[in-house]
Amino acid sequence: MRNVAILGVGMTHFGRLEDDDIIDILSSASIRAIDDAGIDSKEIQAIYVANMGAGIMNHQTAIASALADNIALLPAAADTIENGPASGASAIKNGVLAVASGYFDFVLVVGGEKMRGVSGWRATDFVATLTHPYAEYIYGVTLPGMAGMFANLYMEKYGYTQRHLAMVAIKNHRNGMLNPYAHVQMDITMEGILDSPHSVVNNSPVATPLNLFDCCPVTDGGAAVILCPEERVREFGKPIVRVAGFGQATDTHTLAERDDPTDLKAVTLACKQAYERAGITPQDISFAELHDAFTILEIAEAEHSGLFEKGEYKKALEAGEVEITGRLPINPSGGLKSRGHPVGATGVAQVVEATLQLRGEGGLRQIRNAEIGLTVNFGGFGNNVVALVLRRVS
Amino acid sequence: MKIKNKKAYKCINCGRVTYPKRVACLGCRGREFEEVQFTPECTLLTFSQIFQLPWGVNERFLTIGICQFDNGIKAMGRITTPDVKKGMRMKVHWQIFREMAGEDVWGWVFEPIPSSL
């Protein structure tokens, strides 16, 4: 197997992309990645498109074929990868395997979602279709509802309060203010979302104990990477960012059936595999992009990925250790909380951010001494998780 | 609507209880099961009062929780009131609780037993 590197990255703005359909979004992100790589697009042999909901929300299927046509990549092989909110990292994993195996040299992986063309009720229902159809979905449960039930247990077990959740939101909004691609460009304060009498209006409950600012927005957007064998990166004069390892694990479909519903086993296993394949330990990680669709998930993933002991993330939040300037920055991009969560795009956007950080192209949010980055893309409610380790190669 | 959520199953090989039904046991991959009855009462493990609801749910809010039945089976269901606490004892109802695409939907509805906390 060959080492695989990221040759180019590209993103659309995340937000409400009113004039763009799903193919426009995928095309824009792809063209930016191709241009960033400096590659002649005729060299691209395969395309993996990460998407969860075009068939339901946009009434369009077979979007990988449509994309290949629209950006003139014919006759490249093209597949759509659907793995719920972890579709992005799943598509990257498949692209990495395709290059590592030697079947293809240049692969485009692009994730995208067009979610704001439907009402909030429809988007909420669409995402809820990933829950168990007979044991969860029928009751009207939503993903915030699943996260609320999880948060109730996790907060009690490990001593977290709504103040800790708010600290995650405030940090990620502050980071997002430094990210020109981020959906929510809004600085928020503890006063505004928790302490003042107006906070109940500003930060109304979505699914107890989670409030509005504990939840990611519904977002349109796309993100793309070009993968190639590591030994070919120098031909393009680009810095080498290696996909050093990946891991993927599944867990029970229903939250209720887990022996301990607070134990995100798939996160732990996926990260462990990724570290082992990369030949590192969690202590070697310089920064991480975690799947904070809900603030509680940043906390729980940080503690299940081995970056922090269980219950210890609160101390890191309080000490500023996970700020951009801290010892171990978490979600320098603003995370899903601020950058937004176009579900199929998120896993790819995490890798785009990690690549920019490792290249030293993070702009105002650039962290110091970025050597090794971790991304965690959380599918379902933790029933399919993909972790990736990216490493800068001198 | 086809009812697929009323029964739990116990693996004949290893005894692990599974709900909802699956083809192979998560414990031993066995494929033979026997039915297990749900108990008339259960204990509330966790819940959430959900205010932003999906399309097709015409309520102002819902309270949904996960309960453990007295024989160990755990299941999600609707709760009749938001005025609940973890650890509360609940009475179990199997009933129609909504309509989807013109069809009645059956499932678990949990009702707090007032004296339980």
Short mmCIF file of C-alpha atoms in Angstrom, two decimals:
data_model
loop_
_atom_site.label_atom_id
_atom_site.label_comp_id
_atom_site.label_asym_id
_atom_site.label_seq_id
_atom_site.Cartn_x
_atom_site.Cartn_y
_atom_site.Cartn_z
CA MET A 1 0.00 0.00 0.00
CA ARG A 2 1.22 3.49 -0.87
CA ASN A 3 1.18 6.56 1.35
CA VAL A 4 -1.62 8.92 0.31
CA ALA A 5 -1.46 12.70 0.50
CA ILE A 6 -3.85 15.59 0.09
CA LEU A 7 -2.83 17.56 -2.97
CA GLY A 8 -5.57 20.18 -3.04
CA VAL A 9 -8.47 21.46 -0.98
CA GLY A 10 -11.48 23.65 -1.70
CA MET A 11 -14.70 24.76 -0.08
CA THR A 12 -17.76 26.82 -0.78
CA HIS A 13 -18.97 29.29 1.77
CA PHE A 14 -21.16 27.48 4.30
CA GLY A 15 -24.55 29.05 4.91
CA ARG A 16 -27.68 29.63 2.89
CA LEU A 17 -26.65 29.23 -0.76
CA GLU A 18 -29.93 30.34 -2.21
CA ASP A 19 -28.97 30.44 -5.88
CA ASP A 20 -27.08 27.14 -5.92
CA ASP A 21 -28.48 23.66 -6.35
CA ILE A 22 -26.69 20.56 -5.06
CA ILE A 23 -24.66 20.10 -8.27
CA ASP A 24 -23.61 23.77 -8.22
CA ILE A 25 -22.39 23.32 -4.65
CA LEU A 26 -20.47 20.13 -5.41
CA SER A 27 -19.03 21.68 -8.57
CA SER A 28 -17.81 24.86 -6.86
CA ALA A 29 -16.03 22.97 -4.11
CA SER A 30 -14.50 20.54 -6.62
CA ILE A 31 -13.20 23.24 -8.97
CA ARG A 32 -11.61 25.07 -6.05
CA ALA A 33 -9.83 21.89 -4.93
CA ILE A 34 -8.66 21.17 -8.49
CA ASP A 35 -7.33 24.72 -8.83
CA ASP A 36 -5.68 24.58 -5.41
CA ALA A 37 -3.94 21.32 -6.39
CA GLY A 38 -2.78 22.86 -9.66
CA ILE A 39 -3.70 19.68 -11.49
CA ASP A 40 -5.07 19.33 -15.00
CA SER A 41 -8.54 17.96 -14.33
CA LYS A 42 -8.16 15.37 -17.08
CA GLU A 43 -5.75 13.57 -14.69
CA ILE A 44 -8.56 12.81 -12.24
CA GLN A 45 -9.50 9.16 -12.56
CA ALA A 46 -12.13 8.72 -9.85
CA ILE A 47 -14.67 10.77 -7.93
CA TYR A 48 -16.27 9.99 -4.59
CA VAL A 49 -19.23 12.20 -3.71
CA ALA A 50 -20.38 12.32 -0.09
CA ASN A 51 -24.03 13.20 0.30
CA MET A 52 -26.84 12.14 2.58
CA GLY A 53 -30.01 13.77 1.38
CA ALA A 54 -30.14 14.87 -2.25
CA GLY A 55 -32.66 12.16 -3.04
CA ILE A 56 -34.97 13.28 -0.24
CA MET A 57 -34.43 17.05 -0.04
CA ASN A 58 -33.44 17.97 -3.58
CA HIS A 59 -35.25 15.26 -5.52
CA GLN A 60 -32.07 14.36 -7.34
CA THR A 61 -30.26 11.04 -7.30
CA ALA A 62 -27.09 9.70 -8.97
CA ILE A 63 -25.37 12.98 -8.22
CA ALA A 64 -21.83 11.65 -8.73
CA SER A 65 -22.62 11.06 -12.40
CA ALA A 66 -24.16 14.51 -12.71
CA LEU A 67 -21.11 16.10 -11.13
CA ALA A 68 -18.67 14.26 -13.43
CA ASP A 69 -20.62 15.62 -16.39
CA ASN A 70 -20.96 19.17 -15.05
CA ILE A 71 -17.27 19.71 -14.35
CA ALA A 72 -16.08 17.74 -17.39
CA LEU A 73 -14.37 14.89 -15.62
CA LEU A 74 -15.79 12.26 -17.98
CA PRO A 75 -15.02 9.33 -18.19
CA ALA A 76 -13.77 9.23 -14.56
CA ALA A 77 -15.26 6.56 -12.30
CA ALA A 78 -17.83 8.21 -10.03
CA ASP A 79 -19.66 6.96 -6.94
CA THR A 80 -21.89 8.51 -4.32
CA ILE A 81 -21.14 7.55 -0.73
CA GLU A 82 -23.97 7.79 1.80
CA ASN A 83 -23.12 7.16 5.44
CA GLY A 84 -25.38 9.66 7.18
CA PRO A 85 -23.51 12.59 8.76
CA ALA A 86 -20.26 10.60 8.43
CA SER A 87 -20.56 10.42 4.63
CA GLY A 88 -17.71 12.90 4.17
CA ALA A 89 -15.03 10.99 6.05
CA SER A 90 -16.35 7.71 4.62
CA ALA A 91 -15.84 9.08 1.11
CA ILE A 92 -12.32 10.21 1.99
CA LYS A 93 -11.56 6.77 3.44
CA ASN A 94 -12.70 5.18 0.17
CA GLY A 95 -10.63 7.63 -1.86
CA VAL A 96 -7.58 6.93 0.28
CA LEU A 97 -8.00 3.18 -0.21
CA ALA A 98 -8.35 3.66 -3.96
CA VAL A 99 -5.08 5.59 -4.18
CA ALA A 100 -3.23 3.48 -1.60
CA SER A 101 -4.08 0.31 -3.52
CA GLY A 102 -2.55 1.69 -6.71
CA TYR A 103 -5.78 1.55 -8.71
CA PHE A 104 -5.92 5.32 -9.13
CA ASP A 105 -3.37 8.12 -8.83
CA PHE A 106 -5.61 11.19 -8.68
CA VAL A 107 -8.96 11.10 -6.93
CA LEU A 108 -11.49 13.83 -6.19
CA VAL A 109 -13.48 13.50 -2.98
CA VAL A 110 -16.23 16.05 -2.56
CA GLY A 111 -19.01 16.32 0.00
CA GLY A 112 -22.02 18.56 -0.25
CA GLU A 113 -25.52 19.15 0.95
CA LYS A 114 -28.33 21.49 0.03
CA MET A 115 -30.51 21.59 3.16
CA ARG A 116 -32.00 25.06 3.23
CA GLY A 117 -34.18 24.61 0.19
CA VAL A 118 -36.69 22.83 2.42
CA SER A 119 -38.36 24.03 5.62
CA GLY A 120 -36.74 23.50 9.00
CA TRP A 121 -39.40 20.89 9.80
CA ARG A 122 -38.58 18.94 6.65
CA ALA A 123 -34.81 19.17 7.29
CA THR A 124 -35.32 17.99 10.87
CA ASP A 125 -37.42 15.08 9.64
CA PHE A 126 -34.86 14.21 6.95
CA VAL A 127 -32.01 13.98 9.47
CA ALA A 128 -34.22 11.97 11.86
CA THR A 129 -34.61 9.26 9.21
CA LEU A 130 -31.20 7.95 10.29
CA THR A 131 -32.75 6.78 13.59
CA HIS A 132 -34.30 3.31 13.91
CA PRO A 133 -37.53 3.38 11.92
CA TYR A 134 -39.65 1.31 14.33
CA ALA A 135 -37.97 1.85 17.69
CA GLU A 136 -37.04 5.56 17.48
CA TYR A 137 -38.22 7.52 14.42
CA ILE A 138 -41.93 6.79 14.81
CA TYR A 139 -42.02 8.55 18.19
CA GLY A 140 -41.05 11.86 16.58
CA VAL A 141 -37.56 11.89 18.03
CA THR A 142 -35.06 14.29 16.47
CA LEU A 143 -31.27 14.31 16.51
CA PRO A 144 -31.31 17.15 19.08
CA GLY A 145 -33.69 14.94 21.09
CA MET A 146 -31.25 12.02 20.92
CA ALA A 147 -28.44 14.36 21.97
CA GLY A 148 -30.62 15.72 24.78
CA MET A 149 -31.19 12.23 26.19
CA PHE A 150 -27.48 11.51 25.87
CA ALA A 151 -26.56 14.84 27.49
CA ASN A 152 -28.86 14.17 30.45
CA LEU A 153 -26.92 11.01 31.24
CA TYR A 154 -23.43 12.26 30.34
CA MET A 155 -23.67 15.50 32.29
CA GLU A 156 -24.83 13.71 35.42
CA LYS A 157 -22.21 10.96 35.16
CA TYR A 158 -19.23 13.24 34.56
CA GLY A 159 -20.27 16.42 36.37
CA TYR A 160 -20.95 18.74 33.43
CA THR A 161 -23.29 21.72 33.62
CA GLN A 162 -24.96 23.95 31.06
CA ARG A 163 -22.14 26.42 31.72
CA HIS A 164 -19.65 23.92 30.29
CA LEU A 165 -21.84 23.41 27.23
CA ALA A 166 -22.02 27.18 26.78
CA MET A 167 -18.23 27.40 27.03
CA VAL A 168 -17.95 25.06 24.04
CA ALA A 169 -20.41 27.17 22.06
CA ILE A 170 -18.66 30.45 22.92
CA LYS A 171 -15.24 29.06 21.97
CA ASN A 172 -16.45 27.67 18.65
CA HIS A 173 -18.34 30.82 17.71
CA ARG A 174 -15.20 32.83 18.49
CA ASN A 175 -13.17 30.51 16.23
CA GLY A 176 -15.81 30.68 13.52
CA MET A 177 -15.50 34.47 13.47
CA LEU A 178 -11.97 33.88 12.15
CA ASN A 179 -13.14 31.46 9.45
CA PRO A 180 -14.39 33.13 6.27
CA TYR A 181 -16.19 29.92 5.27
CA ALA A 182 -18.21 29.66 8.50
CA HIS A 183 -21.99 29.87 8.44
CA VAL A 184 -22.58 31.60 11.78
CA GLN A 185 -20.41 34.69 12.13
CA MET A 186 -21.63 35.69 15.57
CA ASP A 187 -19.68 36.32 18.74
CA ILE A 188 -21.66 35.13 21.74
CA THR A 189 -21.14 35.62 25.48
CA MET A 190 -22.03 33.78 28.66
CA GLU A 191 -24.13 36.80 29.60
CA GLY A 192 -26.11 36.61 26.38
CA ILE A 193 -26.78 32.87 26.27
CA LEU A 194 -26.90 31.82 29.90
CA ASP A 195 -26.61 34.48 32.60
CA SER A 196 -28.91 37.35 31.64
CA PRO A 197 -32.71 37.35 32.05
CA HIS A 198 -32.92 37.58 28.25
CA SER A 199 -30.98 34.39 27.73
CA VAL A 200 -34.15 32.30 27.83
CA VAL A 201 -35.25 34.18 24.72
CA ASN A 202 -31.82 34.38 23.06
CA ASN A 203 -31.08 30.75 23.77
CA SER A 204 -34.41 28.99 23.88
CA PRO A 205 -34.69 25.25 24.53
CA VAL A 206 -34.49 22.94 21.52
CA ALA A 207 -34.40 19.56 23.26
CA THR A 208 -33.73 19.68 26.98
CA PRO A 209 -31.13 20.16 28.34
CA LEU A 210 -29.87 21.52 25.00
CA ASN A 211 -30.66 25.04 23.88
CA LEU A 212 -30.38 26.82 20.55
CA PHE A 213 -26.69 27.64 21.00
CA ASP A 214 -25.92 24.01 21.86
CA CYS A 215 -27.00 22.96 18.37
CA CYS A 216 -25.37 23.36 14.96
CA PRO A 217 -27.25 25.26 12.27
CA VAL A 218 -28.90 23.74 9.18
CA THR A 219 -26.50 24.60 6.38
CA ASP A 220 -25.83 24.43 2.66
CA GLY A 221 -22.25 23.88 1.58
CA GLY A 222 -19.58 21.79 -0.08
CA ALA A 223 -15.98 20.80 0.56
CA ALA A 224 -13.51 18.88 -1.59
CA VAL A 225 -10.04 17.37 -1.57
CA ILE A 226 -7.77 15.94 -4.26
CA LEU A 227 -5.90 12.81 -3.17
CA CYS A 228 -2.74 11.42 -4.77
CA PRO A 229 0.24 9.20 -3.98
CA GLU A 230 2.56 11.00 -1.58
CA GLU A 231 5.56 10.67 -3.90
CA ARG A 232 3.79 12.72 -6.58
CA VAL A 233 3.01 15.79 -4.46
CA ARG A 234 6.37 17.42 -5.13
CA GLU A 235 5.61 17.56 -8.87
CA PHE A 236 3.01 20.17 -7.99
CA GLY A 237 5.14 22.21 -5.60
CA LYS A 238 2.69 21.67 -2.74
CA PRO A 239 3.44 20.93 0.91
CA ILE A 240 2.88 17.27 1.81
CA VAL A 241 -0.05 16.47 4.07
CA ARG A 242 -0.29 12.73 4.51
CA VAL A 243 -3.46 10.85 5.41
CA ALA A 244 -1.51 8.94 8.03
CA GLY A 245 -4.31 6.77 9.35
CA PHE A 246 -8.01 6.14 9.43
CA GLY A 247 -10.38 4.19 11.61
CA GLN A 248 -14.04 3.34 11.38
CA ALA A 249 -16.36 1.56 13.76
CA THR A 250 -20.08 0.91 14.18
CA ASP A 251 -22.35 0.57 17.20
CA THR A 252 -25.97 -0.41 17.85
CA HIS A 253 -28.58 1.38 15.78
CA THR A 254 -30.72 2.26 18.80
CA LEU A 255 -29.32 4.33 21.64
CA ALA A 256 -31.44 2.34 24.12
CA GLU A 257 -29.77 -0.96 23.35
CA ARG A 258 -26.28 0.12 24.37
CA ASP A 259 -25.19 -1.32 27.71
CA ASP A 260 -24.04 2.16 28.71
CA PRO A 261 -25.60 4.84 26.48
CA THR A 262 -22.91 7.33 27.59
CA ASP A 263 -20.16 5.12 26.15
CA LEU A 264 -19.40 6.17 22.56
CA LYS A 265 -17.64 2.93 21.71
CA ALA A 266 -17.46 3.65 17.99
CA VAL A 267 -15.58 6.90 18.64
CA THR A 268 -13.07 5.13 20.87
CA LEU A 269 -12.53 2.29 18.40
CA ALA A 270 -12.30 4.47 15.30
CA CYS A 271 -9.74 6.76 16.93
CA LYS A 272 -7.73 3.84 18.29
CA GLN A 273 -7.52 2.31 14.80
CA ALA A 274 -6.53 5.65 13.28
CA TYR A 275 -3.78 6.20 15.85
CA GLU A 276 -2.44 2.68 15.36
CA ARG A 277 -2.39 2.98 11.57
CA ALA A 278 -0.63 6.33 11.87
CA GLY A 279 1.87 4.94 14.41
CA ILE A 280 1.04 7.60 16.99
CA THR A 281 -0.65 7.99 20.36
CA PRO A 282 -3.32 10.56 21.31
CA GLN A 283 -0.57 12.56 23.02
CA ASP A 284 0.97 13.25 19.60
CA ILE A 285 -2.11 15.10 18.31
CA SER A 286 -1.58 18.87 17.83
CA PHE A 287 -5.25 19.78 17.22
CA ALA A 288 -8.57 18.17 16.42
CA GLU A 289 -11.70 18.85 14.43
CA LEU A 290 -14.48 17.08 16.33
CA HIS A 291 -18.10 16.56 15.28
CA ASP A 292 -19.80 19.08 17.57
CA ALA A 293 -23.27 18.87 16.03
CA PHE A 294 -24.22 19.47 19.68
CA THR A 295 -21.93 20.98 22.30
CA ILE A 296 -22.14 17.83 24.42
CA LEU A 297 -20.64 15.88 21.52
CA GLU A 298 -17.43 17.94 21.48
CA ILE A 299 -17.00 17.10 25.16
CA ALA A 300 -17.86 13.42 24.78
CA GLU A 301 -15.74 12.92 21.63
CA ALA A 302 -12.74 14.67 23.18
CA GLU A 303 -13.02 12.22 26.08
CA HIS A 304 -13.68 9.11 23.99
CA SER A 305 -10.92 9.80 21.47
CA GLY A 306 -8.28 9.51 24.19
CA LEU A 307 -7.35 13.20 24.02
CA PHE A 308 -8.74 13.73 27.54
CA GLU A 309 -9.74 11.47 30.41
CA LYS A 310 -13.47 11.06 31.05
CA GLY A 311 -14.80 14.09 32.89
CA GLU A 312 -11.58 16.06 32.40
CA TYR A 313 -12.53 18.16 29.36
CA LYS A 314 -14.19 20.71 31.62
CA LYS A 315 -10.82 21.55 33.15
CA ALA A 316 -9.32 22.09 29.69
CA LEU A 317 -12.23 24.36 28.77
CA GLU A 318 -11.87 26.36 31.97
CA ALA A 319 -8.09 26.67 31.54
CA GLY A 320 -8.29 27.74 27.89
CA GLU A 321 -6.28 24.69 26.78
CA VAL A 322 -8.55 23.98 23.82
CA GLU A 323 -8.59 27.52 22.44
CA ILE A 324 -6.73 28.27 19.19
CA THR A 325 -3.86 29.59 21.33
CA GLY A 326 -4.04 26.72 23.81
CA ARG A 327 -2.13 23.48 24.31
CA LEU A 328 -4.54 21.39 22.22
CA PRO A 329 -6.87 23.46 20.03
CA ILE A 330 -10.24 21.80 19.40
CA ASN A 331 -12.31 22.90 16.42
CA PRO A 332 -10.20 25.85 15.28
CA SER A 333 -12.55 26.11 12.27
CA GLY A 334 -15.48 26.88 14.56
CA GLY A 335 -16.67 23.29 14.27
CA LEU A 336 -20.11 22.28 13.13
CA LYS A 337 -21.45 24.70 15.73
CA SER A 338 -20.24 27.76 13.87
CA ARG A 339 -18.98 26.61 10.46
CA GLY A 340 -22.26 24.78 9.98
CA HIS A 341 -23.26 21.21 9.19
CA PRO A 342 -24.20 20.42 5.58
CA VAL A 343 -24.28 16.78 6.57
CA GLY A 344 -22.57 15.20 3.56
CA ALA A 345 -19.90 17.90 3.46
CA THR A 346 -18.89 17.97 7.12
CA GLY A 347 -16.33 15.16 7.16
CA VAL A 348 -14.61 16.61 4.10
CA ALA A 349 -14.70 20.13 5.57
CA GLN A 350 -12.98 18.83 8.69
CA VAL A 351 -10.17 17.46 6.51
CA VAL A 352 -9.96 20.70 4.52
CA GLU A 353 -9.50 22.61 7.79
CA ALA A 354 -6.91 20.15 9.07
CA THR A 355 -4.99 20.42 5.78
CA LEU A 356 -5.00 24.22 5.87
CA GLN A 357 -3.73 24.14 9.46
CA LEU A 358 -0.97 21.65 8.61
CA ARG A 359 0.10 23.72 5.61
CA GLY A 360 0.21 26.86 7.77
CA GLU A 361 -2.62 28.39 5.72
CA GLY A 362 -5.12 28.78 8.57
CA GLY A 363 -5.09 32.57 8.34
CA LEU A 364 -6.25 34.33 11.51
CA ARG A 365 -7.15 30.99 13.10
CA GLN A 366 -3.77 29.36 12.39
CA ILE A 367 -2.61 27.36 15.37
CA ARG A 368 1.05 27.12 16.39
CA ASN A 369 3.18 24.05 15.65
CA ALA A 370 0.51 22.12 13.77
CA GLU A 371 2.10 18.72 13.09
CA ILE A 372 -0.63 16.11 13.43
CA GLY A 373 -4.39 16.66 13.22
CA LEU A 374 -7.31 14.39 14.16
CA THR A 375 -10.77 14.55 12.61
CA VAL A 376 -13.80 12.71 14.00
CA ASN A 377 -16.90 12.42 11.81
CA PHE A 378 -19.83 11.11 13.87
CA GLY A 379 -22.51 9.28 11.93
CA GLY A 380 -25.98 8.37 13.15
CA PHE A 381 -26.07 8.91 16.84
CA GLY A 382 -22.62 7.42 17.22
CA ASN A 383 -23.44 4.24 15.33
CA ASN A 384 -20.93 4.82 12.53
CA VAL A 385 -17.84 6.91 13.22
CA VAL A 386 -14.87 7.65 10.98
CA ALA A 387 -11.64 9.10 12.36
CA LEU A 388 -8.73 10.35 10.28
CA VAL A 389 -5.21 11.34 11.26
CA LEU A 390 -3.42 13.85 9.01
CA ARG A 391 0.26 14.58 9.30
CA ARG A 392 2.55 17.21 7.85
CA VAL A 393 5.56 15.60 6.18
CA SER A 394 8.79 17.57 5.98
CA MET B 1 -48.80 0.17 9.39
CA LYS B 2 -46.91 -3.04 9.96
CA ILE B 3 -46.14 -3.44 13.68
CA LYS B 4 -42.50 -4.38 14.14
CA ASN B 5 -41.81 -2.92 17.55
CA LYS B 6 -44.09 -4.79 19.94
CA LYS B 7 -41.93 -7.77 20.80
CA ALA B 8 -38.49 -8.34 22.25
CA TYR B 9 -36.50 -11.48 21.65
CA LYS B 10 -34.10 -13.61 23.64
CA CYS B 11 -31.28 -15.49 21.93
CA ILE B 12 -31.75 -19.21 22.45
CA ASN B 13 -28.00 -19.73 22.33
CA CYS B 14 -26.62 -17.08 24.70
CA GLY B 15 -29.69 -15.56 26.37
CA ARG B 16 -29.02 -12.01 25.26
CA VAL B 17 -32.25 -10.01 24.89
CA THR B 18 -32.61 -7.90 21.77
CA TYR B 19 -35.05 -5.09 21.03
CA PRO B 20 -36.04 -4.32 18.38
CA LYS B 21 -35.85 -7.53 16.39
CA ARG B 22 -32.71 -8.34 14.45
CA VAL B 23 -31.61 -11.27 12.34
CA ALA B 24 -28.49 -12.23 14.31
CA CYS B 25 -27.71 -11.89 18.00
CA LEU B 26 -25.19 -9.17 18.85
CA GLY B 27 -23.82 -11.38 21.61
CA CYS B 28 -23.12 -14.65 19.79
CA ARG B 29 -24.43 -14.17 16.21
CA GLY B 30 -27.04 -16.84 16.90
CA ARG B 31 -30.12 -16.72 14.69
CA GLU B 32 -32.73 -18.40 16.85
CA PHE B 33 -34.79 -16.37 19.29
CA GLU B 34 -37.78 -16.76 21.55
CA GLU B 35 -40.23 -13.99 22.37
CA VAL B 36 -39.90 -12.08 25.62
CA GLN B 37 -42.83 -10.27 27.19
CA PHE B 38 -42.56 -6.65 28.23
CA THR B 39 -43.43 -5.90 31.85
CA PRO B 40 -46.30 -3.58 32.87
CA GLU B 41 -43.96 -1.15 34.61
CA CYS B 42 -40.53 0.27 33.89
CA THR B 43 -38.01 2.84 35.12
CA LEU B 44 -37.16 6.06 33.30
CA LEU B 45 -33.45 6.17 32.41
CA THR B 46 -33.31 9.42 30.45
CA PHE B 47 -35.56 11.77 28.54
CA SER B 48 -35.73 15.02 26.59
CA GLN B 49 -38.48 17.54 26.08
CA ILE B 50 -38.26 18.33 22.38
CA PHE B 51 -39.51 21.69 21.14
CA GLN B 52 -38.34 21.77 17.53
CA LEU B 53 -40.18 18.88 16.00
CA PRO B 54 -40.00 17.20 12.63
CA TRP B 55 -42.47 17.57 9.81
CA GLY B 56 -45.50 15.38 10.45
CA VAL B 57 -45.62 15.87 14.22
CA ASN B 58 -48.35 18.32 15.07
CA GLU B 59 -47.60 19.00 18.73
CA ARG B 60 -46.19 22.01 20.53
CA PHE B 61 -43.58 19.80 22.17
CA LEU B 62 -42.96 16.12 22.87
CA THR B 63 -41.38 14.38 25.83
CA ILE B 64 -39.56 11.26 24.72
CA GLY B 65 -37.55 8.95 26.93
CA ILE B 66 -35.77 5.65 27.28
CA CYS B 67 -37.07 3.27 29.92
CA GLN B 68 -35.79 0.00 31.31
CA PHE B 69 -38.49 -2.60 31.77
CA ASP B 70 -38.37 -4.76 34.86
CA ASN B 71 -36.95 -7.69 32.89
CA GLY B 72 -34.05 -5.58 31.61
CA ILE B 73 -35.31 -4.66 28.12
CA LYS B 74 -34.73 -1.00 27.24
CA ALA B 75 -36.90 0.91 24.79
CA MET B 76 -37.73 4.41 23.66
CA GLY B 77 -41.25 5.77 23.90
CA ARG B 78 -43.36 8.84 24.38
CA ILE B 79 -43.99 10.13 27.90
CA THR B 80 -47.37 11.56 28.81
CA THR B 81 -46.00 14.62 30.65
CA PRO B 82 -42.77 16.66 30.76
CA ASP B 83 -42.96 16.65 34.55
CA VAL B 84 -40.67 13.66 35.04
CA LYS B 85 -37.35 12.77 36.63
CA LYS B 86 -34.76 10.13 35.89
CA GLY B 87 -35.33 7.05 38.02
CA MET B 88 -39.10 7.55 38.11
CA ARG B 89 -41.29 4.46 37.89
CA MET B 90 -43.55 4.45 34.85
CA LYS B 91 -46.67 2.60 33.86
CA VAL B 92 -46.39 1.10 30.37
CA HIS B 93 -49.06 1.49 27.69
CA TRP B 94 -49.00 -0.07 24.23
CA GLN B 95 -51.25 2.19 22.20
CA ILE B 96 -51.87 4.24 19.08
CA PHE B 97 -50.15 7.58 19.61
CA ARG B 98 -50.00 9.22 16.18
CA GLU B 99 -50.93 8.87 12.55
CA MET B 100 -48.39 8.72 9.74
CA ALA B 101 -49.39 8.82 6.09
CA GLY B 102 -52.98 8.08 7.07
CA GLU B 103 -52.14 5.04 9.15
CA ASP B 104 -52.30 4.54 12.90
CA VAL B 105 -48.93 4.16 14.61
CA TRP B 106 -48.61 1.88 17.64
CA GLY B 107 -45.85 2.13 20.21
CA TRP B 108 -44.82 2.56 23.82
CA VAL B 109 -46.29 5.36 25.90
CA PHE B 110 -44.95 5.79 29.42
CA GLU B 111 -47.02 7.34 32.20
CA PRO B 112 -45.37 8.35 35.48
CA ILE B 113 -46.53 6.58 38.63
CA PRO B 114 -46.97 9.62 40.90
CA SER B 115 -45.72 8.05 44.10
CA SER B 116 -42.57 6.63 42.54
CA LEU B 117 -40.17 9.44 43.57
#
